[in-house]
PDB file of C-alpha atoms in Angstrom:
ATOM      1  CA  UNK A 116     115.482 249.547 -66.673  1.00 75.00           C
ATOM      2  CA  UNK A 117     118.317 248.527 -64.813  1.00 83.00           C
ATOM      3  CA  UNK A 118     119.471 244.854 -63.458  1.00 89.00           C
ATOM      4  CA  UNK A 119     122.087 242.949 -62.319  1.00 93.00           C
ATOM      5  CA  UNK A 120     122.934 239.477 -62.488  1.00 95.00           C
ATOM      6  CA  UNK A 121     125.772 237.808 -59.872  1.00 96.00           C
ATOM      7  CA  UNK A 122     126.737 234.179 -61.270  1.00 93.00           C
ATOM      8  CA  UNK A 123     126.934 231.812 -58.501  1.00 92.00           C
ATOM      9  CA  UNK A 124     125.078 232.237 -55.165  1.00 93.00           C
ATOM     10  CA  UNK A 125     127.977 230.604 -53.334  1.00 96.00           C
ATOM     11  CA  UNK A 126     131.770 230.351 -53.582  1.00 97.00           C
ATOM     12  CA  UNK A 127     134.193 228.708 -51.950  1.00 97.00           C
ATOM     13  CA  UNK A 128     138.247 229.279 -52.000  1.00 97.00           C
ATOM     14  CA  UNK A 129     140.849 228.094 -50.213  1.00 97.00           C
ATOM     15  CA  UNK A 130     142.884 230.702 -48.153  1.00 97.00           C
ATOM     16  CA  UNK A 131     145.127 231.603 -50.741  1.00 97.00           C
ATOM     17  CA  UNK A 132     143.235 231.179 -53.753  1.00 98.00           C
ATOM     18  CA  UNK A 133     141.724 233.762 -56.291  1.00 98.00           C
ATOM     19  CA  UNK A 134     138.782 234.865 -55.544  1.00 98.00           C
ATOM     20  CA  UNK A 135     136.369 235.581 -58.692  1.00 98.00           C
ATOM     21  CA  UNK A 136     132.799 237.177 -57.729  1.00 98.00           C
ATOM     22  CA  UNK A 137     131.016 237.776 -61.225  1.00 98.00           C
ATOM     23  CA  UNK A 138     128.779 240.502 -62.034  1.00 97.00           C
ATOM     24  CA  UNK A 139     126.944 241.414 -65.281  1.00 97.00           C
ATOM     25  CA  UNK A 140     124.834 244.327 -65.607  1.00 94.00           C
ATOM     26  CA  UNK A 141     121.462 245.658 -67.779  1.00 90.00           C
ATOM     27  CA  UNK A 142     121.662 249.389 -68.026  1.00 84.00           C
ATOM     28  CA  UNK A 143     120.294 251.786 -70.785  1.00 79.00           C
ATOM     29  CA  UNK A 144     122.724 254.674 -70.511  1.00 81.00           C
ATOM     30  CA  UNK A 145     126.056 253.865 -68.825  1.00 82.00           C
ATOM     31  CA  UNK A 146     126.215 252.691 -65.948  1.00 86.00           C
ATOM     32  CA  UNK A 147     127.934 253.577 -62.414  1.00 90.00           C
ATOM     33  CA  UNK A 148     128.764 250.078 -60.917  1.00 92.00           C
ATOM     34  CA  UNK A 149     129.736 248.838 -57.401  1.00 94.00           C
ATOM     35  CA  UNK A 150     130.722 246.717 -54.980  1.00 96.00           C
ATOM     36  CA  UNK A 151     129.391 246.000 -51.535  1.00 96.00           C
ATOM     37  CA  UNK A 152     130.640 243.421 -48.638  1.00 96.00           C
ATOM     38  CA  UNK A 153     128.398 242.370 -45.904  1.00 94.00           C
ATOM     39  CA  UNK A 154     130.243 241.023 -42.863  1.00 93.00           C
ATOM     40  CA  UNK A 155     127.985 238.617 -40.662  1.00 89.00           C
ATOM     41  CA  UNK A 156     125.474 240.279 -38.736  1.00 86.00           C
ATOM     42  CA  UNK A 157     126.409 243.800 -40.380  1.00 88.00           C
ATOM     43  CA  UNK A 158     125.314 246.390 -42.586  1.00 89.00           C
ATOM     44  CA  UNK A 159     126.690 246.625 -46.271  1.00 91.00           C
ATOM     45  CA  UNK A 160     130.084 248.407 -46.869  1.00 93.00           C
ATOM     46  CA  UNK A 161     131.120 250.066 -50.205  1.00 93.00           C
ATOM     47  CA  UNK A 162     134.263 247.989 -51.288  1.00 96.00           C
ATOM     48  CA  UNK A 163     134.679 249.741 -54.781  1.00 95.00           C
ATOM     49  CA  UNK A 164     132.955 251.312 -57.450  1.00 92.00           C
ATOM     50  CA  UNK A 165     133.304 252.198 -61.092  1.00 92.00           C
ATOM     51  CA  UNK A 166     131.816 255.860 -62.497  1.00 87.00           C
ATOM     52  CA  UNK A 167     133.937 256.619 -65.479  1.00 84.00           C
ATOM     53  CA  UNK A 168     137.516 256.902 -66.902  1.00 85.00           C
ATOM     54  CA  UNK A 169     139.912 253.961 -66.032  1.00 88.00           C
ATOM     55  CA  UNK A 170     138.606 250.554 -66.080  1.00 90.00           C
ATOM     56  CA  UNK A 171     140.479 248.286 -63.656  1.00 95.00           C
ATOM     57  CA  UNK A 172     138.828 249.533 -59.866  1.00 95.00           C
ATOM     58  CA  UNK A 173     140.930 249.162 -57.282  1.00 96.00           C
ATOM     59  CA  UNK A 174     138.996 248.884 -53.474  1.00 95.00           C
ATOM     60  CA  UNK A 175     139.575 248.348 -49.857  1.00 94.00           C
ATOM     61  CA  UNK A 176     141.279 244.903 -48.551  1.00 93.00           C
ATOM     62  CA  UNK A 177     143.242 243.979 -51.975  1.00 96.00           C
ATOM     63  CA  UNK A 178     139.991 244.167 -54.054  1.00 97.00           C
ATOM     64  CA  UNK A 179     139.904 244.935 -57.736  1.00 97.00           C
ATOM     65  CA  UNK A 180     136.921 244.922 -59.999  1.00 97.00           C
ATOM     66  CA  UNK A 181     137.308 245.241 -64.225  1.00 96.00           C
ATOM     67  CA  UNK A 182     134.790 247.372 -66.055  1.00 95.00           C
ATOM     68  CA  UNK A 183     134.011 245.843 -69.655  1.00 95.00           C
ATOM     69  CA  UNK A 184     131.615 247.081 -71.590  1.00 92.00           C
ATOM     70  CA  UNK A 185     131.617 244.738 -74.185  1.00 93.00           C
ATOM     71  CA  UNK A 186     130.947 242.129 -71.990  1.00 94.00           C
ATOM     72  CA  UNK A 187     128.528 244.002 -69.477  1.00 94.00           C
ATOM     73  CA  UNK A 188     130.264 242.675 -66.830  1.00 96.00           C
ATOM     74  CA  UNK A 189     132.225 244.073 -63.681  1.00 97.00           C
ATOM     75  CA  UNK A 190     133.798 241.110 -61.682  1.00 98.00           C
ATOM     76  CA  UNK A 191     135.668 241.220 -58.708  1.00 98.00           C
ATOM     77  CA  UNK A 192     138.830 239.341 -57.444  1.00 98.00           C
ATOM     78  CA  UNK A 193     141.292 239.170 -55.538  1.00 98.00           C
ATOM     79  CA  UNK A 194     144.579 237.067 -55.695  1.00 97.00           C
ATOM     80  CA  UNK A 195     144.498 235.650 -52.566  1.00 97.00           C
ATOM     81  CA  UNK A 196     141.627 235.024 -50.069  1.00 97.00           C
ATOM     82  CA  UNK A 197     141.762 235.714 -46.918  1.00 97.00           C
ATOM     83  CA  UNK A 198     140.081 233.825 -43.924  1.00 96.00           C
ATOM     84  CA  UNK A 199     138.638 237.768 -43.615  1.00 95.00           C
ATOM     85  CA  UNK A 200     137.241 237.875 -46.395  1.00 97.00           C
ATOM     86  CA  UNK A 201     134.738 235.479 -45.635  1.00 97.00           C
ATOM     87  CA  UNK A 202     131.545 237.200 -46.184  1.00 97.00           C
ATOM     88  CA  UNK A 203     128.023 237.977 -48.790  1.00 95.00           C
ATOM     89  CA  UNK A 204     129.473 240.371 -51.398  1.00 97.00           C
ATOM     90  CA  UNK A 205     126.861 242.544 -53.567  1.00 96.00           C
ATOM     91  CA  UNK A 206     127.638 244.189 -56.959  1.00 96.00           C
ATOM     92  CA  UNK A 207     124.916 247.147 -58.057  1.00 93.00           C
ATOM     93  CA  UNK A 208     124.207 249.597 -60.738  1.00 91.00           C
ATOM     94  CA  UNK A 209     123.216 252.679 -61.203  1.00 86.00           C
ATOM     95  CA  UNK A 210     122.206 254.664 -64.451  1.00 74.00           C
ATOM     96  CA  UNK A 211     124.483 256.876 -64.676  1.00 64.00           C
ATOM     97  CA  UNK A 212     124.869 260.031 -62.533  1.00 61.00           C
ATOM     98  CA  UNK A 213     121.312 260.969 -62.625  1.00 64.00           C
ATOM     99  CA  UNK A 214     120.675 257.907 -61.009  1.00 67.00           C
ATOM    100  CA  UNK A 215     118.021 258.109 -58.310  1.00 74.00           C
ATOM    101  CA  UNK A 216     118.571 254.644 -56.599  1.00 81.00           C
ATOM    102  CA  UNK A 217     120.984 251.365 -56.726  1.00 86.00           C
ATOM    103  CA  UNK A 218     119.515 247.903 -58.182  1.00 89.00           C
ATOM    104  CA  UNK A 219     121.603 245.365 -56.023  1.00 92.00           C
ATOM    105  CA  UNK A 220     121.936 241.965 -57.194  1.00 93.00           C
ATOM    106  CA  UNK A 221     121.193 238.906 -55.746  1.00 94.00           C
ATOM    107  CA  UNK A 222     124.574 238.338 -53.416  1.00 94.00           C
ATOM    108  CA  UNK A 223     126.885 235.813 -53.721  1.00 96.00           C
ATOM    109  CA  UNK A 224     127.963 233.998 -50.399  1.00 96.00           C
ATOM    110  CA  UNK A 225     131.845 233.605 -50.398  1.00 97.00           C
ATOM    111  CA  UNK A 226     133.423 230.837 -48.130  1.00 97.00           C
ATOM    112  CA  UNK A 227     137.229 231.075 -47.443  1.00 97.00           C
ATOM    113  CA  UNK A 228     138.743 227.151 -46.441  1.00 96.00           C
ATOM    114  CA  UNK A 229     141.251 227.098 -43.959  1.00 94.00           C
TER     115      UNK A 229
ATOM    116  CA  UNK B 128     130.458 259.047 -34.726  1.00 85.00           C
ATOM    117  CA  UNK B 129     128.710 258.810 -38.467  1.00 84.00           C
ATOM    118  CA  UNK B 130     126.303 256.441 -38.452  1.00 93.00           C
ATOM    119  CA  UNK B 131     123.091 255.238 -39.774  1.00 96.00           C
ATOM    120  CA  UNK B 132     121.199 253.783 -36.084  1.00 96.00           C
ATOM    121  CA  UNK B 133     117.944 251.393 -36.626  1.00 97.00           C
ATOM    122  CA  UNK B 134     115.309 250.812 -34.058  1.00 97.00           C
ATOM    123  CA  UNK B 135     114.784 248.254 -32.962  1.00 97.00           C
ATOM    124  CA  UNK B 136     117.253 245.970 -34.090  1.00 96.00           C
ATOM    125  CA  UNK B 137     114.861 242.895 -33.239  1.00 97.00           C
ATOM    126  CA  UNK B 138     111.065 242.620 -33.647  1.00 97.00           C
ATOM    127  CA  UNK B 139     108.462 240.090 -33.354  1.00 97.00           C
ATOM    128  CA  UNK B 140     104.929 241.193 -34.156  1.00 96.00           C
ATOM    129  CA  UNK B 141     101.405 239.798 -34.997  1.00 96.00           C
ATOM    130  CA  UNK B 142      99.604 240.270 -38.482  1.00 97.00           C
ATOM    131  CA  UNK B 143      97.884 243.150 -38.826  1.00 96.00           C
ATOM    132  CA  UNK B 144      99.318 245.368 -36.029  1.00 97.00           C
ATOM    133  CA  UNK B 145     100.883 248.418 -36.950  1.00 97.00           C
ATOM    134  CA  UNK B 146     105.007 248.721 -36.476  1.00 97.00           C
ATOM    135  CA  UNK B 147     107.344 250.988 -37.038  1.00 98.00           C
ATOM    136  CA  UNK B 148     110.507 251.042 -37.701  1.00 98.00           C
ATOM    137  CA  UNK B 149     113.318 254.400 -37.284  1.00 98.00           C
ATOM    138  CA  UNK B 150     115.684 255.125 -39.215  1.00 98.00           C
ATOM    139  CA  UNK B 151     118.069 258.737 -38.317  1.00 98.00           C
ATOM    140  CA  UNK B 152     121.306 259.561 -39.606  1.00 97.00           C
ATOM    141  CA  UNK B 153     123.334 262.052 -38.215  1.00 96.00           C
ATOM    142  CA  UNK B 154     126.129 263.002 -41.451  1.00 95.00           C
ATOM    143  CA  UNK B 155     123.208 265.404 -42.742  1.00 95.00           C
ATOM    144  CA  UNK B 156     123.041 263.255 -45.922  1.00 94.00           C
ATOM    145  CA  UNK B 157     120.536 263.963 -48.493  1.00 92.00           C
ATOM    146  CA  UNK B 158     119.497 260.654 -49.532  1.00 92.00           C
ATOM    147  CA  UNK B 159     117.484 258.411 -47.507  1.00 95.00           C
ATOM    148  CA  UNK B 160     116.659 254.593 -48.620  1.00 95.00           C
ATOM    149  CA  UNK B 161     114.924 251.371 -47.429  1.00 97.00           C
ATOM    150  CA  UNK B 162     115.922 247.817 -48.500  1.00 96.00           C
ATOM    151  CA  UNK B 163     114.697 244.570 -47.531  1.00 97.00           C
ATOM    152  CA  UNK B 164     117.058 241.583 -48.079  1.00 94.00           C
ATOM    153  CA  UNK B 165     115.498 238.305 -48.627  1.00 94.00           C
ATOM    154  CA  UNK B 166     117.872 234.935 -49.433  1.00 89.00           C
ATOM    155  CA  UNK B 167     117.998 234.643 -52.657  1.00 87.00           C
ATOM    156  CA  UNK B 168     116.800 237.270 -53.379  1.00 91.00           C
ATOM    157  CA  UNK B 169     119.478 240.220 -52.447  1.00 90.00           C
ATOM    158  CA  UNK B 170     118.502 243.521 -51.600  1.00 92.00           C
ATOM    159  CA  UNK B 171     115.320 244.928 -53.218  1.00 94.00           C
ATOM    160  CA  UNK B 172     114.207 248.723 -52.533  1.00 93.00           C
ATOM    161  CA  UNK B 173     110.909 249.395 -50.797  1.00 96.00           C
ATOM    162  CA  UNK B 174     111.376 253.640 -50.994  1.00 95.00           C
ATOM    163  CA  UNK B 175     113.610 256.150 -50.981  1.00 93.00           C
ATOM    164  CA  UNK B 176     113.950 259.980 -50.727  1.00 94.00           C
ATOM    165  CA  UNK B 177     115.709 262.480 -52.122  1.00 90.00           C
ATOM    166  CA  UNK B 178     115.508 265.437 -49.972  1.00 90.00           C
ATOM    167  CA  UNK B 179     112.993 266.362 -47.184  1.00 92.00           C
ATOM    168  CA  UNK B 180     109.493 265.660 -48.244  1.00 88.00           C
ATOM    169  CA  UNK B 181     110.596 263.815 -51.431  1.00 90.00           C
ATOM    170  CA  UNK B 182     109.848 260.523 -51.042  1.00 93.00           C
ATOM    171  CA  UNK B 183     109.560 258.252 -54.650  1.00 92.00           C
ATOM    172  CA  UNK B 184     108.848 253.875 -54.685  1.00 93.00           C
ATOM    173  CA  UNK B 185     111.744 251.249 -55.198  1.00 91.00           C
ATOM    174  CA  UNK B 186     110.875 248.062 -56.431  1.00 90.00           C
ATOM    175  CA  UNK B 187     108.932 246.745 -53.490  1.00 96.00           C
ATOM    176  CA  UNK B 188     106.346 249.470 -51.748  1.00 97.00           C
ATOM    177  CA  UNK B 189     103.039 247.514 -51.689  1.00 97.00           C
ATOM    178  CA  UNK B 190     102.373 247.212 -47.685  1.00 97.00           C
ATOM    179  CA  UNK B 191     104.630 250.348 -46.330  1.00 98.00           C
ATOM    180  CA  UNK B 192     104.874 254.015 -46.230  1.00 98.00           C
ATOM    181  CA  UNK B 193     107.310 256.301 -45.340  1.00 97.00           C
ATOM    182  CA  UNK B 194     107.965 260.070 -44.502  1.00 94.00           C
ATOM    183  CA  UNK B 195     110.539 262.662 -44.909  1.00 96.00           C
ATOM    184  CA  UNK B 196     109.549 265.249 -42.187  1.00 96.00           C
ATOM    185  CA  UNK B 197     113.074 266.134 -40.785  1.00 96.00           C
ATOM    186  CA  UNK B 198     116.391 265.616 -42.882  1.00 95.00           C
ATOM    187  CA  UNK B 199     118.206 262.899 -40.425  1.00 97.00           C
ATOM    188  CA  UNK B 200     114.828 260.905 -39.465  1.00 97.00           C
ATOM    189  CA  UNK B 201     113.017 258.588 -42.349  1.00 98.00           C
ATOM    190  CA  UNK B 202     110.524 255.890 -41.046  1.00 98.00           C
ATOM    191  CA  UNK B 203     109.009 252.902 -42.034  1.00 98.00           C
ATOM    192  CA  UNK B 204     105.670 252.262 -41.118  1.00 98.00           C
ATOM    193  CA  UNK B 205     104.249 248.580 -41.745  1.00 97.00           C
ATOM    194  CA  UNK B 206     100.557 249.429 -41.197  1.00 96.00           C
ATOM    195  CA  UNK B 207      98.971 246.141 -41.586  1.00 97.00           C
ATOM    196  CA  UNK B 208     102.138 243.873 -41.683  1.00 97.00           C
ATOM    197  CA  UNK B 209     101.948 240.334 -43.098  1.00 97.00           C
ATOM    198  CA  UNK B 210     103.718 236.927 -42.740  1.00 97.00           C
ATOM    199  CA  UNK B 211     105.399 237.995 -45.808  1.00 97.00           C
ATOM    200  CA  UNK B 212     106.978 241.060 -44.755  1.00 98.00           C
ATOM    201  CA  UNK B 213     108.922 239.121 -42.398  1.00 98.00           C
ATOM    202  CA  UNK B 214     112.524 240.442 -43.281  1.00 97.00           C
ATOM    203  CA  UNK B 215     115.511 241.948 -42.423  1.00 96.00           C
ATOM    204  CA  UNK B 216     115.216 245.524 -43.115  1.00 97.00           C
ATOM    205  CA  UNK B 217     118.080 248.163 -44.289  1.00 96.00           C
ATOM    206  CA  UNK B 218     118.508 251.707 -43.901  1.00 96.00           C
ATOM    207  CA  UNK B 219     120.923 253.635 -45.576  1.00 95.00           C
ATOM    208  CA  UNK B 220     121.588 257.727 -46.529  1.00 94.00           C
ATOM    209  CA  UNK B 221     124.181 258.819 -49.060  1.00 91.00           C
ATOM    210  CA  UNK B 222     125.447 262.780 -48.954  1.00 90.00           C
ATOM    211  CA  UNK B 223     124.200 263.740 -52.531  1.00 81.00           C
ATOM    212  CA  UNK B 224     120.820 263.352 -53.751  1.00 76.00           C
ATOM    213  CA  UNK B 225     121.656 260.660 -56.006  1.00 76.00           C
ATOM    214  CA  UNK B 226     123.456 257.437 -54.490  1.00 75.00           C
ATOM    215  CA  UNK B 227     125.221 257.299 -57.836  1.00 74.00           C
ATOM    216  CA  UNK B 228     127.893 259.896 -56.598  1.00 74.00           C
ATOM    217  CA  UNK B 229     128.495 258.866 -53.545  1.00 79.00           C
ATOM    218  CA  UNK B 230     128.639 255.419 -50.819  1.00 85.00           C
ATOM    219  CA  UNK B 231     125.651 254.512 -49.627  1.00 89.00           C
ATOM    220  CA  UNK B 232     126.348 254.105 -45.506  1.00 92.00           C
ATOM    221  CA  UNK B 233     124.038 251.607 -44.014  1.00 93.00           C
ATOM    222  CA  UNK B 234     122.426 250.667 -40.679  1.00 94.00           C
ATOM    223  CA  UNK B 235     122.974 247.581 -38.659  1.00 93.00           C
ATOM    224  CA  UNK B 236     119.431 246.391 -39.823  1.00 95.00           C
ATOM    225  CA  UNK B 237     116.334 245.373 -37.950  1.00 97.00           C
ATOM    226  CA  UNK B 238     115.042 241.975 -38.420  1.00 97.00           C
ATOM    227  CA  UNK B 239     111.321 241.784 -38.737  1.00 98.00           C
ATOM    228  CA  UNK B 240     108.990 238.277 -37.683  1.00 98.00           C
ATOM    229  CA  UNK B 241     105.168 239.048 -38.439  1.00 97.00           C
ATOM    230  CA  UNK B 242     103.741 235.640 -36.791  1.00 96.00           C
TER     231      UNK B 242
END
């Protein structure tokens, strides 16, 4: 079975910083991974995802997640946080393309300090 | 406009009276899914479909049904809802049959108080 596991529940960066959302993943075949962003009050938005070939994902607002398999992990960042960006980011996983359904993780709350 | 559209958006009910909730998408997506997200707790899958009259569990089905009569329309139906069914509820459709392939495009949500 599938899971994921988001270190960290809450963040906080200062406008500028890096921002660092980490992700690792349980799958038993490989996995399809992605990125979601949930504004306030809003439905979840794909950011980025990760199927096969290169590694290094790039998404929508300066995003960029790293697939490593010999870490199970697929982190996000970004090198400098926006007040925008303020929001409850999700990372999921699918197995593979025959994948009937995303397992979401728990969320991680990111806070961006004026 | 492509959307996902939830109704309603807002409800406050009483245990043990039977709700539902709508859920129609109008990008004549395959896939059809439920989540409820719970602090903590992220989102967890109640059921999802596949195609019309294909509906399979997620993670979390004890307490709800569903159906998959027309392509753009999937309900949730809470037929005896409980105090611990009070959520906020997700819909979401994706264009292929497997959400693997493709973004999942969600609803604005409905958020659920069973007193």
């Amino acid at each position: 079975a599938q899971s994921v596991t988001q270190l960290g529940s809450h963040v906080s960066v200062s406008e500028g910083a890096l921002v660092l959302l980490r992700c690792n993943y349980s799958s038993s075949v490989p996995p399809y991974l992605f990125w979601y962003v949930q504004y306030p009050n809003q439905g979840l938005q794909l950011l980025l995802k990760y199927t096969t070939g290169a590694t290094l994902v790039k998404g929508i607002n300066g995003f960029e997640a790293e697939f490593k398999k010999s870490e199970t992990s697929f982190h996000l960042t970004k090198p400098s946080a926006h007040m925008s960006d303020a929001a409850e980011y999700f990372c999921a996983v699918s197995e593979g393309t025959s994948g009937s359904r995303l397992t979401f993780g728990e969320g991680t709350q990111l806070t961006v300090n004026p | 406009e492509a959307q996902v559209t939830q109704n309603p958006r807002y409800l406050i009910t009483v245990t043990g009276k039977k709700l539902t909730v709508t859920c129609s998408q109008n990008m004549n997506h395959e896939y059809m899914s439920w989540y409820r997200q719970d602090p903590g707790l992220g989102l967890r899958q109640i059921y999802y479909s596949m195609n019309v009259e294909v509906t399979d569990k997620g993670d979390v089905p004890e307490g709800y049904k569903v159906s998959r009569k027309e392509k753009r329309n999937f309900p949730l139906i809470l037929e005896s809802p409980s105090p611990n069914q009070t959520s906020l509820y997700f819909c979401a459709s994706s264009e292929d049959r497997s959400p693997a392939y493709n973004e999942q495009f969600f609803g604005p949500g409905t958020r659920l108080t069973v007193l």
